[in-house]
CSV table of N, CA and C in Angstrom, one decimal:
chain,number,residue,atom,x,y,z
F,1,UNK,N,0.8,-1.2,0.0
F,1,UNK,CA,0.0,0.0,0.0
F,1,UNK,C,0.9,1.2,0.0
F,2,UNK,N,0.6,2.2,-0.9
F,2,UNK,CA,1.4,3.4,-0.9
F,2,UNK,C,1.4,4.2,0.4
F,3,UNK,N,2.5,4.8,0.8
F,3,UNK,CA,2.5,5.6,2.0
F,3,UNK,C,1.6,6.8,2.0
F,4,UNK,N,1.4,7.3,0.7
F,4,UNK,CA,0.6,8.5,0.6
F,4,UNK,C,-0.9,8.2,0.4
F,5,UNK,N,-1.3,7.0,0.7
F,5,UNK,CA,-2.7,6.7,0.5
F,5,UNK,C,-3.4,6.5,1.9
F,6,UNK,N,-3.9,7.6,2.4
F,6,UNK,CA,-4.5,7.6,3.7
F,6,UNK,C,-5.7,6.6,3.8
F,7,UNK,N,-6.5,6.5,2.8
F,7,UNK,CA,-7.7,5.6,2.9
F,7,UNK,C,-7.2,4.2,3.0
F,8,UNK,N,-6.2,3.8,2.3
F,8,UNK,CA,-5.6,2.4,2.4
F,8,UNK,C,-5.0,2.2,3.8
F,9,UNK,N,-4.3,3.2,4.3
F,9,UNK,CA,-3.7,3.0,5.6
F,9,UNK,C,-4.8,2.9,6.7
F,10,UNK,N,-5.8,3.7,6.6
F,10,UNK,CA,-6.9,3.7,7.5
F,10,UNK,C,-7.7,2.4,7.4
F,11,UNK,N,-8.0,2.0,6.2
F,11,UNK,CA,-8.7,0.7,6.0
F,11,UNK,C,-8.0,-0.5,6.6
F,12,UNK,N,-6.6,-0.5,6.4
F,12,UNK,CA,-5.8,-1.6,7.0
F,12,UNK,C,-5.9,-1.5,8.5
F,13,UNK,N,-5.8,-0.3,9.1
F,13,UNK,CA,-5.9,-0.2,10.5
F,13,UNK,C,-7.3,-0.6,11.0
F,14,UNK,N,-8.3,-0.3,10.3
F,14,UNK,CA,-9.7,-0.7,10.6
F,14,UNK,C,-9.8,-2.3,10.7
F,15,UNK,N,-9.2,-2.9,9.7
F,15,UNK,CA,-9.2,-4.4,9.7
F,15,UNK,C,-8.4,-5.0,10.9
F,16,UNK,N,-7.2,-4.4,11.2
F,16,UNK,CA,-6.4,-4.8,12.3
F,16,UNK,C,-7.2,-4.7,13.6
F,17,UNK,N,-7.8,-3.5,13.8
F,17,UNK,CA,-8.6,-3.3,15.0
F,17,UNK,C,-9.8,-4.2,15.2
F,18,UNK,N,-10.5,-4.4,14.1
F,18,UNK,CA,-11.7,-5.3,14.1
F,18,UNK,C,-11.2,-6.7,14.5
F,19,UNK,N,-10.1,-7.2,13.9
F,19,UNK,CA,-9.6,-8.5,14.2
F,19,UNK,C,-9.2,-8.6,15.7
F,20,UNK,N,-8.6,-7.5,16.2
F,20,UNK,CA,-8.2,-7.5,17.6
F,20,UNK,C,-9.5,-7.5,18.5
F,21,UNK,N,-10.5,-6.8,18.2
F,21,UNK,CA,-11.7,-6.8,19.0
F,21,UNK,C,-12.3,-8.2,19.0
F,22,UNK,N,-12.3,-8.9,17.9
F,22,UNK,CA,-12.8,-10.3,17.9
F,22,UNK,C,-12.0,-11.2,18.9
F,23,UNK,N,-10.7,-11.0,18.8
F,23,UNK,CA,-9.9,-11.8,19.8
F,23,UNK,C,-10.1,-11.4,21.2
F,24,UNK,N,-10.3,-10.1,21.5
F,24,UNK,CA,-10.6,-9.7,22.9
F,24,UNK,C,-11.9,-10.1,23.3
F,25,UNK,N,-12.9,-10.1,22.4
F,25,UNK,CA,-14.2,-10.6,22.8
F,25,UNK,C,-14.2,-12.1,23.2
F,26,UNK,N,-13.4,-12.9,22.4
F,26,UNK,CA,-13.2,-14.3,22.7
F,26,UNK,C,-12.5,-14.5,24.1
F,27,UNK,N,-11.5,-13.7,24.3
F,27,UNK,CA,-10.8,-13.7,25.6
F,27,UNK,C,-11.8,-13.4,26.8
F,28,UNK,N,-12.6,-12.4,26.6
F,28,UNK,CA,-13.6,-12.0,27.6
F,28,UNK,C,-14.6,-13.1,27.8
F,29,UNK,N,-15.0,-13.7,26.8
F,29,UNK,CA,-16.0,-14.8,26.9
F,29,UNK,C,-15.4,-16.0,27.7
F,30,UNK,N,-14.1,-16.3,27.4
F,30,UNK,CA,-13.4,-17.3,28.1
F,30,UNK,C,-13.2,-17.0,29.6
F,31,UNK,N,-12.9,-15.8,29.9
F,31,UNK,CA,-12.7,-15.4,31.3
F,31,UNK,C,-14.0,-15.4,32.0
F,32,UNK,N,-15.1,-15.0,31.4
F,32,UNK,CA,-16.4,-15.1,32.0
F,32,UNK,C,-16.8,-16.5,32.3
F,33,UNK,N,-16.5,-17.4,31.4
F,33,UNK,CA,-16.8,-18.8,31.6
F,33,UNK,C,-16.0,-19.4,32.8
F,34,UNK,N,-14.7,-18.9,32.9
F,34,UNK,CA,-13.8,-19.4,34.0
F,34,UNK,C,-14.3,-18.8,35.3
F,35,UNK,N,-14.8,-17.6,35.3
F,35,UNK,CA,-15.3,-17.0,36.5
F,35,UNK,C,-16.6,-17.6,37.0
F,36,UNK,N,-17.4,-18.1,36.0
F,36,UNK,CA,-18.6,-18.8,36.4
F,36,UNK,C,-18.4,-20.1,37.0
F,37,UNK,N,-17.2,-20.7,36.9
F,37,UNK,CA,-16.9,-22.0,37.5
F,37,UNK,C,-16.8,-21.8,39.0
F,38,UNK,N,-17.7,-22.3,39.7
F,38,UNK,CA,-17.7,-22.1,41.2
F,38,UNK,C,-16.5,-22.6,41.9
F,39,UNK,N,-15.8,-23.5,41.2
F,39,UNK,CA,-14.6,-24.1,41.9
F,39,UNK,C,-13.3,-23.3,41.6
F,40,UNK,N,-13.4,-22.3,40.8
F,40,UNK,CA,-12.2,-21.5,40.5
F,40,UNK,C,-11.9,-20.6,41.7
F,41,UNK,N,-10.7,-20.8,42.2
F,41,UNK,CA,-10.3,-20.0,43.4
F,41,UNK,C,-8.9,-19.4,43.0
F,42,UNK,N,-8.9,-18.6,42.0
F,42,UNK,CA,-7.6,-18.1,41.5
F,42,UNK,C,-7.2,-16.9,42.4
F,43,UNK,N,-8.0,-16.4,43.2
F,43,UNK,CA,-7.7,-15.2,44.0
F,43,UNK,C,-6.5,-15.5,45.0
F,44,UNK,N,-6.3,-16.8,45.3
F,44,UNK,CA,-5.2,-17.2,46.2
F,44,UNK,C,-4.1,-17.9,45.5
F,45,UNK,N,-4.0,-17.8,44.2
F,45,UNK,CA,-3.0,-18.5,43.4
F,45,UNK,C,-1.8,-17.6,43.3
F,46,UNK,N,-0.7,-18.0,44.0
F,46,UNK,CA,0.5,-17.1,43.9
F,46,UNK,C,1.3,-17.2,42.6
F,47,UNK,N,0.9,-18.0,41.7
F,47,UNK,CA,1.6,-18.2,40.5
F,47,UNK,C,1.2,-17.2,39.4
F,48,UNK,N,0.2,-16.5,39.5
F,48,UNK,CA,-0.2,-15.6,38.4
F,48,UNK,C,-1.2,-14.6,38.7
F,49,UNK,N,-1.7,-13.9,37.7
F,49,UNK,CA,-2.7,-12.9,37.9
F,49,UNK,C,-4.1,-13.6,38.2
F,50,UNK,N,-4.9,-12.9,38.8
F,50,UNK,CA,-6.3,-13.4,39.1
F,50,UNK,C,-7.1,-13.2,37.9
F,51,UNK,N,-8.2,-14.0,37.8
F,51,UNK,CA,-9.2,-13.8,36.8
F,51,UNK,C,-9.7,-12.4,36.7
F,52,UNK,N,-10.0,-11.8,37.9
F,52,UNK,CA,-10.5,-10.5,37.9
F,52,UNK,C,-9.5,-9.5,37.3
F,53,UNK,N,-8.2,-9.7,37.7
F,53,UNK,CA,-7.2,-8.8,37.1
F,53,UNK,C,-7.1,-8.9,35.6
F,54,UNK,N,-7.1,-10.2,35.1
F,54,UNK,CA,-7.1,-10.4,33.7
F,54,UNK,C,-8.3,-9.9,33.0
F,55,UNK,N,-9.4,-10.0,33.6
F,55,UNK,CA,-10.7,-9.5,33.0
F,55,UNK,C,-10.6,-8.0,32.9
F,56,UNK,N,-10.1,-7.3,33.9
F,56,UNK,CA,-10.0,-5.9,33.9
F,56,UNK,C,-9.0,-5.4,32.8
F,57,UNK,N,-7.9,-6.2,32.6
F,57,UNK,CA,-7.0,-5.9,31.6
F,57,UNK,C,-7.6,-6.0,30.2
F,58,UNK,N,-8.3,-7.1,30.0
F,58,UNK,CA,-9.0,-7.3,28.7
F,58,UNK,C,-10.0,-6.2,28.4
F,59,UNK,N,-10.8,-5.9,29.5
F,59,UNK,CA,-11.8,-4.8,29.3
F,59,UNK,C,-11.2,-3.5,29.0
F,60,UNK,N,-10.0,-3.2,29.6
F,60,UNK,CA,-9.4,-1.9,29.3
F,60,UNK,C,-8.8,-1.8,27.9
F,61,UNK,N,-8.2,-2.9,27.5
F,61,UNK,CA,-7.6,-3.0,26.1
F,61,UNK,C,-8.8,-2.9,25.1
F,62,UNK,N,-9.8,-3.6,25.4
F,62,UNK,CA,-11.0,-3.6,24.5
F,62,UNK,C,-11.6,-2.2,24.3
F,63,UNK,N,-11.7,-1.6,25.4
F,63,UNK,CA,-12.3,-0.2,25.4
F,63,UNK,C,-11.4,0.7,24.6
F,64,UNK,N,-10.1,0.7,24.8
F,64,UNK,CA,-9.2,1.5,24.0
F,64,UNK,C,-9.2,1.2,22.6
F,65,UNK,N,-9.3,-0.1,22.3
F,65,UNK,CA,-9.3,-0.5,20.9
F,65,UNK,C,-10.6,-0.1,20.2
F,66,UNK,N,-11.7,-0.2,20.9
F,66,UNK,CA,-13.0,0.3,20.3
F,66,UNK,C,-13.0,1.8,20.1
F,67,UNK,N,-12.4,2.6,21.0
F,67,UNK,CA,-12.3,4.0,20.8
F,67,UNK,C,-11.4,4.3,19.5
F,68,UNK,N,-10.3,3.6,19.4
F,68,UNK,CA,-9.4,3.8,18.3
F,68,UNK,C,-10.2,3.5,17.0
F,69,UNK,N,-10.9,2.4,17.0
F,69,UNK,CA,-11.7,2.0,15.8
F,69,UNK,C,-12.7,3.0,15.4
F,70,UNK,N,-13.4,3.6,16.4
F,70,UNK,CA,-14.3,4.7,16.1
F,70,UNK,C,-13.6,5.9,15.5
F,71,UNK,N,-12.4,6.2,16.0
F,71,UNK,CA,-11.6,7.3,15.4
F,71,UNK,C,-11.2,7.0,14.0
F,72,UNK,N,-10.8,5.8,13.7
F,72,UNK,CA,-10.4,5.4,12.4
F,72,UNK,C,-11.6,5.5,11.4
F,73,UNK,N,-12.7,5.0,11.9
F,73,UNK,CA,-13.9,5.1,11.0
F,73,UNK,C,-14.3,6.5,10.8
F,74,UNK,N,-14.2,7.4,11.8
F,74,UNK,CA,-14.4,8.8,11.6
F,74,UNK,C,-13.5,9.4,10.5
F,75,UNK,N,-12.2,9.0,10.6
F,75,UNK,CA,-11.2,9.5,9.6
F,75,UNK,C,-11.5,9.0,8.2
F,76,UNK,N,-12.0,7.8,8.1
F,76,UNK,CA,-12.4,7.3,6.8
F,76,UNK,C,-13.6,8.1,6.2
F,77,UNK,N,-14.5,8.5,7.1
F,77,UNK,CA,-15.6,9.4,6.7
F,77,UNK,C,-15.0,10.7,6.2
F,78,UNK,N,-14.0,11.2,6.9
F,78,UNK,CA,-13.4,12.5,6.4
F,78,UNK,C,-12.7,12.3,5.1
F,79,UNK,N,-12.1,11.2,4.8
F,79,UNK,CA,-11.5,10.9,3.5
F,79,UNK,C,-12.6,11.0,2.5
F,80,UNK,N,-13.7,10.3,2.7
F,80,UNK,CA,-14.8,10.2,1.8
F,80,UNK,C,-15.4,11.6,1.5
F,81,UNK,N,-15.4,12.4,2.6
F,81,UNK,CA,-16.0,13.8,2.4
F,81,UNK,C,-15.0,14.8,1.8
F,82,UNK,N,-13.7,14.4,1.7
F,82,UNK,CA,-12.7,15.2,1.1
F,82,UNK,C,-12.1,16.2,2.1
F,83,UNK,N,-12.3,16.0,3.4
F,83,UNK,CA,-11.8,16.9,4.4
F,83,UNK,C,-10.8,16.3,5.3
F,84,UNK,N,-10.3,15.1,4.9
F,84,UNK,CA,-9.2,14.5,5.7
F,84,UNK,C,-8.0,15.3,5.6
F,85,UNK,N,-7.3,15.4,6.8
F,85,UNK,CA,-6.0,16.1,6.9
F,85,UNK,C,-6.1,17.6,7.1
F,86,UNK,N,-7.4,18.0,7.5
F,86,UNK,CA,-7.6,19.4,7.8
F,86,UNK,C,-8.0,19.5,9.3
F,87,UNK,N,-7.3,20.4,10.0
F,87,UNK,CA,-7.5,20.5,11.4
F,87,UNK,C,-9.0,20.9,11.7
F,88,UNK,N,-9.6,20.2,12.6
F,88,UNK,CA,-11.0,20.5,12.9
F,88,UNK,C,-11.2,21.8,13.7
F,89,UNK,N,-10.1,22.3,14.3
F,89,UNK,CA,-10.1,23.5,15.1
F,89,UNK,C,-9.8,24.7,14.3
F,90,UNK,N,-8.6,24.7,13.7
F,90,UNK,CA,-8.1,25.9,13.0
F,90,UNK,C,-8.3,25.9,11.5
F,91,UNK,N,-8.6,24.8,11.0
F,91,UNK,CA,-8.8,24.7,9.5
F,91,UNK,C,-7.5,24.6,8.7
F,92,UNK,N,-6.4,24.6,9.3
F,92,UNK,CA,-5.1,24.4,8.6
F,92,UNK,C,-4.8,23.0,8.3
F,93,UNK,N,-4.0,22.7,7.3
F,93,UNK,CA,-3.6,21.3,7.1
F,93,UNK,C,-2.8,20.7,8.2
F,94,UNK,N,-3.1,19.4,8.5
F,94,UNK,CA,-2.4,18.7,9.5
F,94,UNK,C,-1.1,18.2,8.9
F,95,UNK,N,0.0,18.4,9.5
F,95,UNK,CA,1.3,18.0,8.9
F,95,UNK,C,1.3,16.5,8.5
F,96,UNK,N,1.9,16.2,7.4
F,96,UNK,CA,1.9,14.8,6.9
F,96,UNK,C,2.6,13.9,7.9
F,97,UNK,N,3.6,14.3,8.5
F,97,UNK,CA,4.3,13.5,9.5
F,97,UNK,C,3.4,13.1,10.6
F,98,UNK,N,2.5,14.0,11.1
F,98,UNK,CA,1.5,13.7,12.1
F,98,UNK,C,0.5,12.6,11.6
F,99,UNK,N,0.1,12.8,10.4
F,99,UNK,CA,-0.9,11.9,9.8
F,99,UNK,C,-0.3,10.5,9.6
F,100,UNK,N,1.0,10.5,9.3
F,100,UNK,CA,1.7,9.2,9.1
F,100,UNK,C,1.8,8.5,10.5
F,101,UNK,N,2.1,9.2,11.5
F,101,UNK,CA,2.2,8.6,12.9
F,101,UNK,C,0.8,8.3,13.5
F,102,UNK,N,-0.2,9.1,13.2
F,102,UNK,CA,-1.5,9.0,13.8
F,102,UNK,C,-2.5,9.3,12.7
F,103,UNK,N,-2.8,8.3,11.8
F,103,UNK,CA,-3.7,8.6,10.6
F,103,UNK,C,-5.1,9.1,11.0
F,104,UNK,N,-5.5,8.9,12.2
F,104,UNK,CA,-6.9,9.3,12.6
F,104,UNK,C,-6.9,10.7,13.2
F,105,UNK,N,-5.7,11.4,13.2
F,105,UNK,CA,-5.6,12.7,13.9
F,105,UNK,C,-6.6,13.6,13.2
F,106,UNK,N,-7.3,14.4,14.0
F,106,UNK,CA,-8.2,15.4,13.5
F,106,UNK,C,-7.8,16.8,13.8
F,107,UNK,N,-6.7,17.0,14.5
F,107,UNK,CA,-6.1,18.3,14.9
F,107,UNK,C,-4.7,18.4,14.5
F,108,UNK,N,-4.2,19.5,14.1
F,108,UNK,CA,-2.8,19.8,13.9
F,108,UNK,C,-2.1,19.7,15.3
F,109,UNK,N,-0.8,19.7,15.3
F,109,UNK,CA,0.0,19.5,16.5
F,109,UNK,C,-0.3,20.7,17.5
F,110,UNK,N,-0.3,21.9,17.0
F,110,UNK,CA,-0.6,23.1,17.8
F,110,UNK,C,-1.9,23.0,18.5
F,111,UNK,N,-3.0,22.6,17.7
F,111,UNK,CA,-4.3,22.6,18.3
F,111,UNK,C,-4.5,21.3,19.2
F,112,UNK,N,-3.8,20.2,18.9
F,112,UNK,CA,-3.9,19.1,19.7
F,112,UNK,C,-3.2,19.3,21.1
F,113,UNK,N,-2.2,20.2,21.1
F,113,UNK,CA,-1.5,20.4,22.4
F,113,UNK,C,-2.4,21.3,23.3
F,114,UNK,N,-3.4,21.9,22.8
F,114,UNK,CA,-4.3,22.7,23.7
F,114,UNK,C,-5.3,21.8,24.5
F,115,UNK,N,-5.4,20.6,24.1
F,115,UNK,CA,-6.4,19.7,24.9
F,115,UNK,C,-5.9,19.3,26.2
């Protein structure tokens, strides 16, 4: 995929994030099944993390992944509308280097630093 094709980069990232969400949902389902097992007493297992801890980790990663996926889809909509790469705050072009590092960026560096 060409480096200057934001739609292709964003579409690829959308596929990666969607696949990651599928894996995280499977992990979550597995942890829920393990927690439902009345005989599981991992809270006192000195060998590793607890099911609760792992469940919290999966939930946090899933939440962050879902937010990023929303951002990527919003950026794809901007590409379709012809406004991709324009700062939503000041209306100036977002530097190419920023878009390469964070393709779903909606603000230039100066405006993003105000958040």
